[in-house]
């Protein structure tokens, strides 16, 4: 079993990485289930070398995405490597491949001078790499009743549509620029 870690070298390898990641997270790879993972690799600032893949005998069996971000703490700025979309092909799990890829990503970020790394993930797995739960989760729930009693003209209520994505991305970018650790 010959393994190698690199980044997708071709569009076909990137597509296979997205397909494998989708299978690992969603159980099936359809246009709809792959859309979110395609969005990750098509976002502004994406650099292919930050999409790490592990091949076994030439086949992509695991992947992880490093997101290069700056975190602000008051006037201080630190370089953060966010880790996401850590996935192993369901047929190849429990062989230590995810662990091998995670260690590679951590070594890569250390070599590249990242100050800190963060991830969202399975709480009983990532502690093996020194991660601990931090921060808090928050959500906003607005009931239909609340919306019906809101001030007229304050906002519109409707189903989220693909056409809403640019506005949502602008809101996220604005929040990300103004608040620490977003």
mmCIF file of C-alpha atoms in Angstrom:
data_model
loop_
_atom_site.group_PDB
_atom_site.id
_atom_site.type_symbol
_atom_site.label_atom_id
_atom_site.label_comp_id
_atom_site.label_asym_id
_atom_site.label_seq_id
_atom_site.Cartn_x
_atom_site.Cartn_y
_atom_site.Cartn_z
ATOM 1 C CA UNK A 1 0.000 0.000 0.000
ATOM 2 C CA UNK A 2 1.867 3.074 -1.264
ATOM 3 C CA UNK A 3 0.516 6.358 0.127
ATOM 4 C CA UNK A 4 1.326 9.942 -0.798
ATOM 5 C CA UNK A 5 0.048 13.321 0.426
ATOM 6 C CA UNK A 6 -0.070 16.333 -1.861
ATOM 7 C CA UNK A 7 -2.683 18.670 -3.285
ATOM 8 C CA UNK A 8 -4.888 18.158 -6.348
ATOM 9 C CA UNK A 9 -2.711 18.661 -9.421
ATOM 10 C CA UNK A 10 -5.504 18.723 -12.015
ATOM 11 C CA UNK A 11 -9.150 19.729 -12.298
ATOM 12 C CA UNK A 12 -10.006 16.017 -12.402
ATOM 13 C CA UNK A 13 -8.219 15.410 -9.082
ATOM 14 C CA UNK A 14 -10.002 18.376 -7.504
ATOM 15 C CA UNK A 15 -13.343 17.016 -8.768
ATOM 16 C CA UNK A 16 -12.517 13.569 -7.351
ATOM 17 C CA UNK A 17 -11.594 15.179 -4.012
ATOM 18 C CA UNK A 18 -14.958 16.967 -3.881
ATOM 19 C CA UNK A 19 -16.751 13.720 -4.812
ATOM 20 C CA UNK A 20 -14.904 11.709 -2.132
ATOM 21 C CA UNK A 21 -15.526 14.400 0.518
ATOM 22 C CA UNK A 22 -19.216 14.470 -0.361
ATOM 23 C CA UNK A 23 -19.468 10.684 -0.054
ATOM 24 C CA UNK A 24 -17.764 10.819 3.343
ATOM 25 C CA UNK A 25 -20.102 13.520 4.694
ATOM 26 C CA UNK A 26 -23.345 12.982 2.783
ATOM 27 C CA UNK A 27 -23.295 9.314 1.791
ATOM 28 C CA UNK A 28 -23.984 10.064 -1.863
ATOM 29 C CA UNK A 29 -22.410 12.355 -4.451
ATOM 30 C CA UNK A 30 -25.038 14.216 -6.431
ATOM 31 C CA UNK A 31 -24.941 17.723 -7.857
ATOM 32 C CA UNK A 32 -26.986 18.922 -4.872
ATOM 33 C CA UNK A 33 -24.945 17.149 -2.191
ATOM 34 C CA UNK A 34 -21.639 18.300 -3.717
ATOM 35 C CA UNK A 35 -22.664 21.978 -4.034
ATOM 36 C CA UNK A 36 -21.409 23.026 -0.604
ATOM 37 C CA UNK A 37 -18.023 21.374 -1.051
ATOM 38 C CA UNK A 38 -17.659 22.935 -4.503
ATOM 39 C CA UNK A 39 -18.416 26.297 -2.870
ATOM 40 C CA UNK A 40 -15.477 25.735 -0.485
ATOM 41 C CA UNK A 41 -12.991 25.306 -3.337
ATOM 42 C CA UNK A 42 -14.494 28.078 -5.474
ATOM 43 C CA UNK A 43 -14.508 30.779 -2.793
ATOM 44 C CA UNK A 44 -12.374 33.887 -3.303
ATOM 45 C CA UNK A 45 -8.846 33.342 -2.064
ATOM 46 C CA UNK A 46 -8.920 29.543 -2.415
ATOM 47 C CA UNK A 47 -5.467 28.199 -3.200
ATOM 48 C CA UNK A 48 -5.246 24.621 -4.518
ATOM 49 C CA UNK A 49 -2.179 23.857 -2.403
ATOM 50 C CA UNK A 50 -4.351 24.280 0.702
ATOM 51 C CA UNK A 51 -6.586 21.375 -0.382
ATOM 52 C CA UNK A 52 -4.594 18.411 0.886
ATOM 53 C CA UNK A 53 -5.227 14.890 -0.386
ATOM 54 C CA UNK A 54 -3.979 11.473 0.580
ATOM 55 C CA UNK A 55 -3.683 8.892 -2.178
ATOM 56 C CA UNK A 56 -3.280 5.166 -1.684
ATOM 57 C CA UNK A 57 -2.010 3.334 -4.744
ATOM 58 C CA UNK A 58 -2.885 6.416 -6.819
ATOM 59 C CA UNK A 59 -6.491 6.676 -5.561
ATOM 60 C CA UNK A 60 -7.679 9.702 -3.538
ATOM 61 C CA UNK A 61 -8.966 8.275 -0.255
ATOM 62 C CA UNK A 62 -8.780 11.221 2.158
ATOM 63 C CA UNK A 63 -8.786 14.983 2.030
ATOM 64 C CA UNK A 64 -8.675 18.079 4.207
ATOM 65 C CA UNK A 65 -8.988 21.777 3.510
ATOM 66 C CA UNK A 66 -6.768 24.393 5.147
ATOM 67 C CA UNK A 67 -8.305 27.854 5.226
ATOM 68 C CA UNK A 68 -5.763 30.678 5.518
ATOM 69 C CA UNK A 69 -7.332 33.420 7.665
ATOM 70 C CA UNK A 70 -6.360 36.325 9.838
ATOM 71 C CA UNK A 71 -7.887 36.530 13.305
ATOM 72 C CA UNK A 72 -8.107 39.835 15.083
ATOM 73 C CA UNK A 73 -7.854 40.221 18.840
ATOM 74 C CA UNK A 74 -8.158 43.946 19.431
ATOM 75 C CA UNK A 75 -5.262 45.426 17.458
ATOM 76 C CA UNK A 76 -3.359 42.163 17.220
ATOM 77 C CA UNK A 77 -3.616 39.966 14.143
ATOM 78 C CA UNK A 78 -2.614 36.314 14.049
ATOM 79 C CA UNK A 79 -2.438 33.989 11.086
ATOM 80 C CA UNK A 80 -4.881 31.145 11.495
ATOM 81 C CA UNK A 81 -5.097 27.890 9.602
ATOM 82 C CA UNK A 82 -8.657 26.699 9.766
ATOM 83 C CA UNK A 83 -9.076 23.011 9.074
ATOM 84 C CA UNK A 84 -12.245 21.796 7.443
ATOM 85 C CA UNK A 85 -13.765 19.116 5.288
ATOM 86 C CA UNK A 86 -11.561 16.426 6.846
ATOM 87 C CA UNK A 87 -12.850 13.303 5.150
ATOM 88 C CA UNK A 88 -11.889 9.701 4.504
ATOM 89 C CA UNK A 89 -13.529 7.553 1.868
ATOM 90 C CA UNK A 90 -16.069 5.404 3.751
ATOM 91 C CA UNK A 91 -14.493 2.234 2.293
ATOM 92 C CA UNK A 92 -11.074 3.195 3.704
ATOM 93 C CA UNK A 93 -11.896 4.203 7.268
ATOM 94 C CA UNK A 94 -10.276 2.839 10.426
ATOM 95 C CA UNK A 95 -6.857 2.463 8.765
ATOM 96 C CA UNK A 96 -5.203 5.563 10.262
ATOM 97 C CA UNK A 97 -5.441 7.537 6.997
ATOM 98 C CA UNK A 98 -7.312 10.460 8.566
ATOM 99 C CA UNK A 99 -4.760 10.620 11.357
ATOM 100 C CA UNK A 100 -1.911 10.587 8.808
ATOM 101 C CA UNK A 101 -3.525 13.428 6.827
ATOM 102 C CA UNK A 102 -4.282 15.511 9.942
ATOM 103 C CA UNK A 103 -0.680 15.185 11.129
ATOM 104 C CA UNK A 104 0.511 16.255 7.685
ATOM 105 C CA UNK A 105 -1.758 19.339 7.788
ATOM 106 C CA UNK A 106 -0.471 20.299 11.242
ATOM 107 C CA UNK A 107 3.148 19.870 10.120
ATOM 108 C CA UNK A 108 2.438 21.889 6.958
ATOM 109 C CA UNK A 109 0.880 24.749 8.938
ATOM 110 C CA UNK A 110 3.816 24.766 11.365
ATOM 111 C CA UNK A 111 6.293 24.860 8.468
ATOM 112 C CA UNK A 112 4.325 27.685 6.809
ATOM 113 C CA UNK A 113 4.357 29.853 9.941
ATOM 114 C CA UNK A 114 0.724 29.725 11.020
ATOM 115 C CA UNK A 115 0.249 31.064 14.535
ATOM 116 C CA UNK A 116 -2.805 28.982 15.417
ATOM 117 C CA UNK A 117 -5.155 26.447 13.912
ATOM 118 C CA UNK A 118 -8.857 25.995 14.551
ATOM 119 C CA UNK A 119 -11.439 23.525 13.373
ATOM 120 C CA UNK A 120 -15.010 22.507 13.847
ATOM 121 C CA UNK A 121 -15.358 18.813 14.190
ATOM 122 C CA UNK A 122 -15.951 15.662 16.100
ATOM 123 C CA UNK A 123 -15.142 16.381 19.741
ATOM 124 C CA UNK A 124 -14.027 12.842 20.546
ATOM 125 C CA UNK A 125 -11.541 12.623 17.644
ATOM 126 C CA UNK A 126 -9.563 15.855 17.286
ATOM 127 C CA UNK A 127 -8.331 15.913 20.885
ATOM 128 C CA UNK A 128 -5.773 13.361 19.630
ATOM 129 C CA UNK A 129 -4.106 16.285 17.844
ATOM 130 C CA UNK A 130 -4.221 18.709 20.769
ATOM 131 C CA UNK A 131 -7.499 20.444 19.926
ATOM 132 C CA UNK A 132 -9.904 21.415 22.682
ATOM 133 C CA UNK A 133 -13.429 22.811 22.471
ATOM 134 C CA UNK A 134 -13.368 26.607 22.599
ATOM 135 C CA UNK A 135 -15.757 29.468 22.105
ATOM 136 C CA UNK A 136 -19.460 29.103 22.126
ATOM 137 C CA UNK A 137 -22.135 28.216 19.675
ATOM 138 C CA UNK A 138 -24.906 30.666 18.981
ATOM 139 C CA UNK A 139 -27.990 30.770 16.885
ATOM 140 C CA UNK A 140 -30.849 33.082 16.165
ATOM 141 C CA UNK A 141 -34.344 31.719 15.841
ATOM 142 C CA UNK A 142 -37.152 33.860 14.564
ATOM 143 C CA UNK A 143 -40.572 32.284 14.721
ATOM 144 C CA UNK A 144 -43.235 32.919 12.121
ATOM 145 C CA UNK A 145 -45.315 34.525 14.864
ATOM 146 C CA UNK A 146 -42.454 36.945 15.647
ATOM 147 C CA UNK A 147 -42.122 37.795 11.983
ATOM 148 C CA UNK A 148 -45.832 38.428 11.611
ATOM 149 C CA UNK A 149 -45.744 40.906 14.513
ATOM 150 C CA UNK A 150 -42.608 42.738 13.402
ATOM 151 C CA UNK A 151 -42.558 46.378 12.410
ATOM 152 C CA UNK A 152 -43.823 46.872 8.847
ATOM 153 C CA UNK A 153 -41.020 47.236 6.314
ATOM 154 C CA UNK A 154 -38.347 46.075 8.750
ATOM 155 C CA UNK A 155 -37.466 42.940 6.823
ATOM 156 C CA UNK A 156 -38.808 40.400 4.396
ATOM 157 C CA UNK A 157 -39.410 36.756 5.196
ATOM 158 C CA UNK A 158 -39.033 33.994 2.648
ATOM 159 C CA UNK A 159 -37.269 30.785 1.799
ATOM 160 C CA UNK A 160 -33.525 31.048 1.221
ATOM 161 C CA UNK A 161 -32.795 30.815 -2.501
ATOM 162 C CA UNK A 162 -29.611 30.407 -4.517
ATOM 163 C CA UNK A 163 -30.030 34.058 -5.589
ATOM 164 C CA UNK A 164 -29.639 35.030 -1.889
ATOM 165 C CA UNK A 165 -26.086 33.633 -1.711
ATOM 166 C CA UNK A 166 -24.291 36.851 -2.772
ATOM 167 C CA UNK A 167 -26.092 38.855 -0.084
ATOM 168 C CA UNK A 168 -25.353 36.177 2.529
ATOM 169 C CA UNK A 169 -21.680 36.144 1.469
ATOM 170 C CA UNK A 170 -21.493 39.953 1.808
ATOM 171 C CA UNK A 171 -23.042 39.760 5.284
ATOM 172 C CA UNK A 172 -20.540 37.059 6.286
ATOM 173 C CA UNK A 173 -17.593 39.074 4.901
ATOM 174 C CA UNK A 174 -18.734 42.192 6.774
ATOM 175 C CA UNK A 175 -19.125 40.259 10.026
ATOM 176 C CA UNK A 176 -15.795 38.507 9.496
ATOM 177 C CA UNK A 177 -14.040 41.854 9.034
ATOM 178 C CA UNK A 178 -15.597 43.492 12.106
ATOM 179 C CA UNK A 179 -15.745 40.778 14.762
ATOM 180 C CA UNK A 180 -12.895 38.737 16.197
ATOM 181 C CA UNK A 181 -12.911 34.965 15.793
ATOM 182 C CA UNK A 182 -15.755 34.831 13.284
#
